[in-house]
Coordinates of C-alpha atoms and ligand atoms in Angstrom, one line a residue:
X224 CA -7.7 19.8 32.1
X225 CA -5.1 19.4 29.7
X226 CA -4.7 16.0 27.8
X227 CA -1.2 14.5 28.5
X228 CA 0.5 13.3 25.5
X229 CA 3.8 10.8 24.6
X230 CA 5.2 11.2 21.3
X231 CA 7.2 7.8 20.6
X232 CA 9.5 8.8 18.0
X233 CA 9.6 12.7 18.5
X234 CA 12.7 13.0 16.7
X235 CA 11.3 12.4 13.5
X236 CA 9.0 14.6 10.7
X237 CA 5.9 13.5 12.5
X238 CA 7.2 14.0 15.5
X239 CA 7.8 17.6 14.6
X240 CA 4.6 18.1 13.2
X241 CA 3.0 16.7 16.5
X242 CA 4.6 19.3 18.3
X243 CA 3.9 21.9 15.6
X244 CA 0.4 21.3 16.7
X245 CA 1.3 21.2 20.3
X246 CA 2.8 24.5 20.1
X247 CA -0.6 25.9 18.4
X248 CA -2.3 24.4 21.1
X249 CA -0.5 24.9 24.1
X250 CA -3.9 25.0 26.3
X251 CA -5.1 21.8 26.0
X252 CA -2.3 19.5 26.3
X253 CA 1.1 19.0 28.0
X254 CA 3.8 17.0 27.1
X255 CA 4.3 14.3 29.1
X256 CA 7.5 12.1 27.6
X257 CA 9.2 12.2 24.3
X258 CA 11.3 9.8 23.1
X259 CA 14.3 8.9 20.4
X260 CA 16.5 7.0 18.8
X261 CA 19.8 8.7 18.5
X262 CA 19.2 12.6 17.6
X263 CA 20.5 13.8 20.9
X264 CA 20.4 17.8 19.4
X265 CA 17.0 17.6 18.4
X266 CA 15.8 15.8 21.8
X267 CA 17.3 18.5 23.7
X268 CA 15.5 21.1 21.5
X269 CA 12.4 19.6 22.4
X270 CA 13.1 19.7 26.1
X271 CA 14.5 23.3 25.9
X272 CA 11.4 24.0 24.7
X273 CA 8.1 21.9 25.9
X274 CA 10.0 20.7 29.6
X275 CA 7.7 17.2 29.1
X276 CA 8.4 15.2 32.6
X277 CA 10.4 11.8 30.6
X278 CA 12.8 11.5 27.8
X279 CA 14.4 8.3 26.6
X280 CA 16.8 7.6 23.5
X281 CA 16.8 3.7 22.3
X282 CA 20.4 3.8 21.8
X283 CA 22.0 4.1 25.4
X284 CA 25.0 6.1 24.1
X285 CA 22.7 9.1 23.1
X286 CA 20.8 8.5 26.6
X287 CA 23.5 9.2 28.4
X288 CA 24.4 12.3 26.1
X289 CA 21.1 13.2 26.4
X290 CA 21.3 12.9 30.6
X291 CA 24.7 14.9 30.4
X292 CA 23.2 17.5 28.3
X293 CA 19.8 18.1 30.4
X294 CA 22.0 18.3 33.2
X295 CA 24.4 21.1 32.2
X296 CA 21.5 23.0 31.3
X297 CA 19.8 22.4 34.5
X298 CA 16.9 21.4 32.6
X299 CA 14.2 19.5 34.8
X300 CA 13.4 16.4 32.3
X301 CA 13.9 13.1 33.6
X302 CA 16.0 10.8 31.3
X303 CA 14.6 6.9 31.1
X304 CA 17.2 4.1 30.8
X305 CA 17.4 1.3 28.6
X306 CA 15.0 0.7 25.7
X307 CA 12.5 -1.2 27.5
X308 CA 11.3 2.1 29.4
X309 CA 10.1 3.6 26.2
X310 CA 7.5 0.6 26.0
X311 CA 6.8 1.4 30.0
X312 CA 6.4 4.8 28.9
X313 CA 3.4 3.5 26.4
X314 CA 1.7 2.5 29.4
X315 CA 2.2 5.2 32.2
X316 CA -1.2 5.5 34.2
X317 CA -0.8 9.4 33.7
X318 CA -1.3 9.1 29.5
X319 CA -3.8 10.0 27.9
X320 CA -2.3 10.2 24.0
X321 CA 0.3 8.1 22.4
X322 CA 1.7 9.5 19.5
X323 CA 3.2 6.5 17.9
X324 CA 5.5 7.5 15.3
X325 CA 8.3 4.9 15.2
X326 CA 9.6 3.8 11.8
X327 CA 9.6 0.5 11.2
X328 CA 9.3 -2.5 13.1
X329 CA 10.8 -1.3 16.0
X330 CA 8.1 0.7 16.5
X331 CA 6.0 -2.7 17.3
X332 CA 6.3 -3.5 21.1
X333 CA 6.1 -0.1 22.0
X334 CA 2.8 0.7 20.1
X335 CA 1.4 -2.5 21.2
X336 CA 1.8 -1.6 24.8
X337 CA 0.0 1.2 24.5
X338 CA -2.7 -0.7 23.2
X339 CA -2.8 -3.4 25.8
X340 CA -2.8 -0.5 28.4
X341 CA -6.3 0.7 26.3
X342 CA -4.8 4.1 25.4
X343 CA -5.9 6.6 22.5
X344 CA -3.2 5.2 20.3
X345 CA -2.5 7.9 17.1
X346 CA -1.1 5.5 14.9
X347 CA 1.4 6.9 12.2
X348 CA 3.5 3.5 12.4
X349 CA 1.8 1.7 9.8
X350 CA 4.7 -0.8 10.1
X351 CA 3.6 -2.1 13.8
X352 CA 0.4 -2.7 12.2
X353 CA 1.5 -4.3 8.8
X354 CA 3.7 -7.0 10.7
X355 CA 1.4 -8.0 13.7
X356 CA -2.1 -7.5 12.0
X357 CA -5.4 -9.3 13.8
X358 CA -2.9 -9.3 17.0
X359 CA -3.1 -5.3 17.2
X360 CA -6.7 -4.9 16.0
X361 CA -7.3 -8.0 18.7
X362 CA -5.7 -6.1 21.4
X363 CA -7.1 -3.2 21.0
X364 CA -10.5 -4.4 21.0
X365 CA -10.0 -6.5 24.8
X366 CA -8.7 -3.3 26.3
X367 CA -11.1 -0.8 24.8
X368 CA -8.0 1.4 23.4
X369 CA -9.3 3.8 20.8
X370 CA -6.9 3.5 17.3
X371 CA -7.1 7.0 15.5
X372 CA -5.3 6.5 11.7
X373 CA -2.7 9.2 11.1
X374 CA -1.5 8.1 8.1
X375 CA -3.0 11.0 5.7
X376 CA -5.0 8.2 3.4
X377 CA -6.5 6.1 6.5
X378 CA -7.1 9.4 8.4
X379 CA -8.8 10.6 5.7
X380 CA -10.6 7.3 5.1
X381 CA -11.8 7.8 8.9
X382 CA -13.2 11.4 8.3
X383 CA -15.5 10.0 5.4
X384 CA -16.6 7.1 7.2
X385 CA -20.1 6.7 9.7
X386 CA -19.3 6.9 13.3
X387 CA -20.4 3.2 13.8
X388 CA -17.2 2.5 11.8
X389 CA -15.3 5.1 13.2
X390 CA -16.0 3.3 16.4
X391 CA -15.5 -0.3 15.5
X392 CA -12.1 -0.1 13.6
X393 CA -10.7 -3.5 13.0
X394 CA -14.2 -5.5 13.6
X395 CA -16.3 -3.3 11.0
X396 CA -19.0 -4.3 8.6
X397 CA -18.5 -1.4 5.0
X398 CA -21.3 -2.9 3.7
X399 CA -23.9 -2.8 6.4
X400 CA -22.7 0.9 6.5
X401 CA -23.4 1.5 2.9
X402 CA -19.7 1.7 1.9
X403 CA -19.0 -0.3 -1.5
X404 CA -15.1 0.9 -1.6
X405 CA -12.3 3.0 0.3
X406 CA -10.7 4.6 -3.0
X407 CA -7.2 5.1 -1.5
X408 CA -5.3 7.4 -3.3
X409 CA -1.2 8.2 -3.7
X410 CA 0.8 10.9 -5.3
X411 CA 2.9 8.0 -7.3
X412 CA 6.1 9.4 -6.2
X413 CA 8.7 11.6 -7.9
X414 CA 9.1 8.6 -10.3
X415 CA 5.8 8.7 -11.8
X416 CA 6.3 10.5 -15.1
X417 CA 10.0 8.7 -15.2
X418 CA 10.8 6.2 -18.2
X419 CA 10.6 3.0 -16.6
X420 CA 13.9 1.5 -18.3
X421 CA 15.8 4.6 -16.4
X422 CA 14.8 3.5 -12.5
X423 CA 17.5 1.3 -12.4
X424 CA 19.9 4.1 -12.2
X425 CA 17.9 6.7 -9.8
X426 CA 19.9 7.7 -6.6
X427 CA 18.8 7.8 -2.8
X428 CA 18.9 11.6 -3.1
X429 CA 16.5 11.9 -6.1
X430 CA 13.9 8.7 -4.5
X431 CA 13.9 10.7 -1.2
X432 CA 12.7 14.2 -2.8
X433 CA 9.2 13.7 -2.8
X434 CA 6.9 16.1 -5.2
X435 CA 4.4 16.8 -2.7
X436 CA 5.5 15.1 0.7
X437 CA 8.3 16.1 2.9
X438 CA 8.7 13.1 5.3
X439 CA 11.8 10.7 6.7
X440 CA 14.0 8.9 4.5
X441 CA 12.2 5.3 4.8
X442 CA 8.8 6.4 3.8
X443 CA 9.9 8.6 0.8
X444 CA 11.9 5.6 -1.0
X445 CA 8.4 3.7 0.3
X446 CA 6.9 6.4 -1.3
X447 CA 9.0 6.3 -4.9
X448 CA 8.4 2.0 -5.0
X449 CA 4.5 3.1 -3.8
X450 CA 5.6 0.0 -1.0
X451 CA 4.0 2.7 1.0
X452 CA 0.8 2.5 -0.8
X453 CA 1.3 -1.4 -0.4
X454 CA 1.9 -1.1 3.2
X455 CA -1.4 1.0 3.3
X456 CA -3.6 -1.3 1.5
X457 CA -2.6 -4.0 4.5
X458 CA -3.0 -0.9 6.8
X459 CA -6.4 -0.2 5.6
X460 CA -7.4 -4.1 5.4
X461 CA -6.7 -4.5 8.8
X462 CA -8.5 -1.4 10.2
X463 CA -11.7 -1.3 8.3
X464 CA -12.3 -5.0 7.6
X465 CA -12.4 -4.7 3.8
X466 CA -12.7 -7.2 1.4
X467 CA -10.7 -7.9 -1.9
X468 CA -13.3 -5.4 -4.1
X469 CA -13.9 -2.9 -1.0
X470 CA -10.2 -1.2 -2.3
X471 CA -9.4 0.4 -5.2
X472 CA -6.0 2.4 -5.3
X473 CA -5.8 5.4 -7.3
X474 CA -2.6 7.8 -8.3
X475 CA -3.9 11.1 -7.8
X476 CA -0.3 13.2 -8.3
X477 CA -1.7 16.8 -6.7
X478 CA -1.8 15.1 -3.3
X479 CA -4.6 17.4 -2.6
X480 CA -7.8 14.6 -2.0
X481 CA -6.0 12.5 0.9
X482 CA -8.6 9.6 -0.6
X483 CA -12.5 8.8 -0.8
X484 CA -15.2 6.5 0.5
X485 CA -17.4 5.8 -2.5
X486 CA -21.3 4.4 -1.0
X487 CA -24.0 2.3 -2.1
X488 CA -25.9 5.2 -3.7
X489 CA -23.1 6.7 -5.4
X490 CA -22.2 8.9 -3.2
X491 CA -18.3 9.7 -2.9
X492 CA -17.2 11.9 0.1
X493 CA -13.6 12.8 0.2
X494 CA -11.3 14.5 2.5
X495 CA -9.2 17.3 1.2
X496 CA -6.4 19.4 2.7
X497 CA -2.6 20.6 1.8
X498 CA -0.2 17.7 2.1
X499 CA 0.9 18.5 5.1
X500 CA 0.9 16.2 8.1
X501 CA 0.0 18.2 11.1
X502 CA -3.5 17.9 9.7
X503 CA -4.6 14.9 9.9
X504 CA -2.2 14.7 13.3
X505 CA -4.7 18.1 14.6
X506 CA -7.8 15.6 13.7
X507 CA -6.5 12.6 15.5
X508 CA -5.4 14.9 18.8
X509 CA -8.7 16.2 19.0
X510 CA -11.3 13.8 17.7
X511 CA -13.8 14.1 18.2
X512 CA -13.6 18.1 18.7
X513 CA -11.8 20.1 16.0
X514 CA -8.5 22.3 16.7
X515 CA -6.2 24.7 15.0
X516 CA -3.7 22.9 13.3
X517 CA -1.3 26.1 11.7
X518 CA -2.0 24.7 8.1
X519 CA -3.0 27.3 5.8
X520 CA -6.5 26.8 4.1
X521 CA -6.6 25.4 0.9
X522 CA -7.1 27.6 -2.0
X523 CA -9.1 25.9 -4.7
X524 CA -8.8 29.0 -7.2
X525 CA -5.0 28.1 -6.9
X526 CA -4.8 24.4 -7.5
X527 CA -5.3 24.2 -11.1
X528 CA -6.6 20.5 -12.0
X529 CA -7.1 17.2 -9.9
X530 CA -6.1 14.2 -12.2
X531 CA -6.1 10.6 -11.3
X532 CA -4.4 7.7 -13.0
X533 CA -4.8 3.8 -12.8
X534 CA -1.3 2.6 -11.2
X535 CA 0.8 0.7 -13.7
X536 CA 2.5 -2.7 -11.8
X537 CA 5.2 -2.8 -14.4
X538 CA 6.1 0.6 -13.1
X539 CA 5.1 -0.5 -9.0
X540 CA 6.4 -4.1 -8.5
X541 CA 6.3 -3.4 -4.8
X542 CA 2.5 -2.3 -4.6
X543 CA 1.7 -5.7 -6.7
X544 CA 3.9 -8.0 -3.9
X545 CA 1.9 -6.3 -1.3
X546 CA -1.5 -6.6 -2.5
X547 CA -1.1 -10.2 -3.1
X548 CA 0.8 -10.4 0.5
X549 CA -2.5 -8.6 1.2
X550 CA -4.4 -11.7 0.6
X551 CA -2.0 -14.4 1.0
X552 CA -1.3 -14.6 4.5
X553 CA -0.1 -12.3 8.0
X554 CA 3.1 -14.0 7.4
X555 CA 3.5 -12.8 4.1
X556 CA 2.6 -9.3 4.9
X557 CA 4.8 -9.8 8.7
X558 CA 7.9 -11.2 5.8
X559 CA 7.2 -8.6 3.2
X560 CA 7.6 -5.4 5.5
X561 CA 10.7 -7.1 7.3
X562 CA 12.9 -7.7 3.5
X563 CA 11.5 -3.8 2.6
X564 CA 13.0 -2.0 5.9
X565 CA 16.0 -4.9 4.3
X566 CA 16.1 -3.7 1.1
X567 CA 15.5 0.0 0.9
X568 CA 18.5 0.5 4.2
X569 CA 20.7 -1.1 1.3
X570 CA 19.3 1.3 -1.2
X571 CA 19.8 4.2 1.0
X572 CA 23.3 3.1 1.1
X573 CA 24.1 2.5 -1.9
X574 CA 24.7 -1.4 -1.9
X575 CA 21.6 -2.1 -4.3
X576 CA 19.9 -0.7 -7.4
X577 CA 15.9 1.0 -6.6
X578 CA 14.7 -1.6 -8.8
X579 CA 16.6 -4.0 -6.9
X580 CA 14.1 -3.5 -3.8
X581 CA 11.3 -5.2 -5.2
X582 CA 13.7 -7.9 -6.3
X583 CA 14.9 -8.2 -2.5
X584 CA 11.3 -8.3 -1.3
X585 CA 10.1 -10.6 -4.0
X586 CA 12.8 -13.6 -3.4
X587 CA 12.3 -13.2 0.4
X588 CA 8.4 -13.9 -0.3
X589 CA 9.5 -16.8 -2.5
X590 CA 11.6 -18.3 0.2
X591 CA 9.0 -17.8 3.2
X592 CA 8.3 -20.9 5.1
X593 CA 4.9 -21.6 7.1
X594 CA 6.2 -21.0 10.6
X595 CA 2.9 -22.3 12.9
X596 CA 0.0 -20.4 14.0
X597 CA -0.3 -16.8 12.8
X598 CA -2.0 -15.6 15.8
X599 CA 0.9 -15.8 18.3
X600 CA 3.3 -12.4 18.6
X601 CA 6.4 -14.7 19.0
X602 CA 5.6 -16.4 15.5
X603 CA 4.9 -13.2 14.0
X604 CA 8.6 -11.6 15.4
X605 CA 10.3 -15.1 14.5
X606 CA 9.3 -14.6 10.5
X607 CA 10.1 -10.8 10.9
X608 CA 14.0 -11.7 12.2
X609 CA 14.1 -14.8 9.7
X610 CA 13.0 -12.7 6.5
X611 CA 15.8 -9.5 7.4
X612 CA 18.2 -12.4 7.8
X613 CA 17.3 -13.4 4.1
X614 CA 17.2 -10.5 2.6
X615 CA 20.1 -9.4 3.5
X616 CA 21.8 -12.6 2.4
X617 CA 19.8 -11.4 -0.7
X618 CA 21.6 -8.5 -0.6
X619 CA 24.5 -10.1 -0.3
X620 CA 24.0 -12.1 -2.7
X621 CA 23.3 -9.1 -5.3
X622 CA 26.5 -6.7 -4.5
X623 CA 28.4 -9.5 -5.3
Ligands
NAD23 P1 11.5 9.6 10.7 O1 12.6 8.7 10.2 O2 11.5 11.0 10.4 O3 11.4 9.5 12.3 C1 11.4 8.2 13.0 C2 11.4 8.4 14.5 O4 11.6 7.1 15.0 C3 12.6 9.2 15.0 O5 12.2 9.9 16.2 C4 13.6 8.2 15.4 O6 14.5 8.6 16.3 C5 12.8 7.0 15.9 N1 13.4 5.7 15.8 C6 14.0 5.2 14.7 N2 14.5 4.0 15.0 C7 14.2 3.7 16.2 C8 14.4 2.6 17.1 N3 15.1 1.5 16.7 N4 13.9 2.7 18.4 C9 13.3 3.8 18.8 N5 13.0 4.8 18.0 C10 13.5 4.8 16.8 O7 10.1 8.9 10.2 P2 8.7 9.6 9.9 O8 8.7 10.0 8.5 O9 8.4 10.6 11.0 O10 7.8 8.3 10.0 C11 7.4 7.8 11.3 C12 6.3 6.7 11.0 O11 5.1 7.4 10.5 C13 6.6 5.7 10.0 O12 6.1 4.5 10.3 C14 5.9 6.2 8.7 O13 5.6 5.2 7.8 C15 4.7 6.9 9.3 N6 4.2 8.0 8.5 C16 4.9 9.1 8.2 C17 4.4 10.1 7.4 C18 5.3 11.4 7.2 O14 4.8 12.3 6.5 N7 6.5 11.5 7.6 C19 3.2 10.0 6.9 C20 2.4 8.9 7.2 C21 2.9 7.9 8.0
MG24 MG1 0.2 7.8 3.8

């Protein structure tokens, strides 16, 4: 029978290369609802062309488009209202896969429901994740939901790891296992080989065109900071219970090694593919079975050289705020994430300077107050809204 799937966030470059795989899969699973934020051309694209049974935009003006459009075209998808069915969607009995491939925070409470309801949850949204921390790893745990890393790195991570670890993802022991380190590898961005005293002057359009990577705005500025390498250090902390010396983060520009598990005995095993997304997304659909995913091979004859380079902090402020976030505290990580979605939206629109992100970030960290316990979701949302209310008052502050 085939596997039902949602894809929260369908809209989007994973998204698309979901349904890439769908399309070279069309056997084993149906699409069961889709959902958006306010790209009412490329919802109805998807409907034209996969009918899935529920659609729902989070912005109701492009729902209702959405409903008008589907029913000029006498199209048989069922719009959703209001932005609390997309988290009812997460939990629809009929689900077998959630896609969850929000950005950002708002990508939380959706995601999260799909845990509680003890789903296969394929988690792209590193951000839900980053900002809620032992609360999501918690969850899943009570209601037996499987969580199946997307993000190239932790997917890749996940293919080199023992199955006992595959299989206790949040509550794992790398040592027991043999594992001394999770070397956790990033391109460095289209920045890398820049002069450091010219990244105050970069523009969105050059931080967004990443060398290897084609992906949504958000993540390719992530990318240019390495925030997302940051954000993925926290990512990988939380789902394979490392320690401080378990992670080692290595620039490897090729993108072609999607990272290593180094063991005991010196082993290293590492997962390799083209940089393109609909693999690890194939791997996560199917796991534990193996599927088509339309990427071509790799050609090693082709490749040239693998390099690898130690990352410079002077160069990636942001990776350096979010390692010691890392081991600070869930708030810091929960404020950090909140002042970047902040700080690179202003970038994007030209109120600040790059550079100026990792300021933004940094004074927001400065200014965090202890809130109460850690553990608690509403804690967790309440330093989220406080830290976007500071930095854009940073922000503010900076544009003068
Ligand atoms: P994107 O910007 O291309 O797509 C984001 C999707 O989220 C769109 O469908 C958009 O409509 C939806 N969305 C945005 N705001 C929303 C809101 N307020 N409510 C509901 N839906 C909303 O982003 P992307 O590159 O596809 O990344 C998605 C997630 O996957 C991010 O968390 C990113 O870090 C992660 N990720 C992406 C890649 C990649 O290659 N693109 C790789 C690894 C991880
Ligand atoms: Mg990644």
């Amino acid at each position: 029978m085939s596997r039902q799937v949602l894809i929260l966030g369908a809209t989007g470059s994973i998204g698309a290369s979901t349904l890439k795989v769908l399309r070279n899969n069309p056997e084993a699973y149906d699409l069961y609802g889709v959902t958006g934020a306010r790209n009412v051309a490329a919802m109805l694209d998807i409907c034209r062309e996969f009918s899935p049974q529920y659609a729902v935009m989070a912005d109701p003006a492009s729902n209702m488009a959405l409903m008008d459009a589907l029913r000029n075209e006498q199209l048989s998808t069922e719009v959703l209202a209001g932005e609390q069915a997309i988290a009812e969607l997460a939990k629809a009995e009929a689900v077998d896969l959630v896609m969850a491939a929000i950005v950002g925070a708002a990508g939380l409470l959706p995601t999260l429901a799909a845990v509680e309801a003890g789903k296969t949850v394929l988690l792209a949204n590193k951000e839900a994740l980053v900002m809620s921390g032992a609360i999501f790893m918690d969850a899943a745990a009570r209601s037996g939901a499987q969580i199946l890393p997307v993000d190239s790195e932790h997917n890749a991570i996940f293919q080199c790891m023992p199955q006992a670890i595959q299989q206790a993802l949040g509550h794992c022991d790398l040592q027991q296992a043999g594992v001394s380190k999770i070397l956790l590898t990033g391109s460095g961005g289209p920045f890398r080989y820049h002069s450091i005293d010219a990244l105050p002057v970069v523009s969105p359009a050059e931080a967004c065109a990443h060398p290897n990577w084609s992906m949504g705005q958000k993540i390719s500025v992530d990318s240019a900071t390495m925030m997302n390498k940051g954000l993925e250090y926290i990512e990988a902390k939380r789902l394979f219970n490392t320690q401080p010396k378990q992670i080692e983060v290595i620039i490897h520009p090729q993108s072609i090694i999607h990272s290593m598990v180094q063991y005991c005995d010196g082993s290293v095993l590492a997962q390799m593919g083209q940089p393109d997304m609909a693999t690890p997304i194939a791997h996560v659909m199917a796991y534990p079975q193996r599927i088509t995913s339309g990427v071509e091979p790799l050609d090693f004859f082709s490749l040239g050289e693998l390099s690898f380079i130690p990352p410079d902090f002077s160069r990636y402020p942001c990776l350096k705020l979010a390692i010691d976030a890392c081991y600070d505290s869930q708030t810091a990580t929960t404020c950090l994430n909140a002042a970047n979605e902040i700080a690179v939206a202003a970038f994007l629109a030209g109120r600040i300077k790059f550079t100026q992100i990792a300021q933004v970030v940094a004074a927001c960290l400065d200014g965090l107050d202890y809130l109460g316990s850690e553990t608690e979701l509403s804690v967790l949302l309440e330093v989220d809204q406080r830290a976007r209310v500071q930095a854009s008052a940073v922000v503010k502050r900076i544009c003068g």
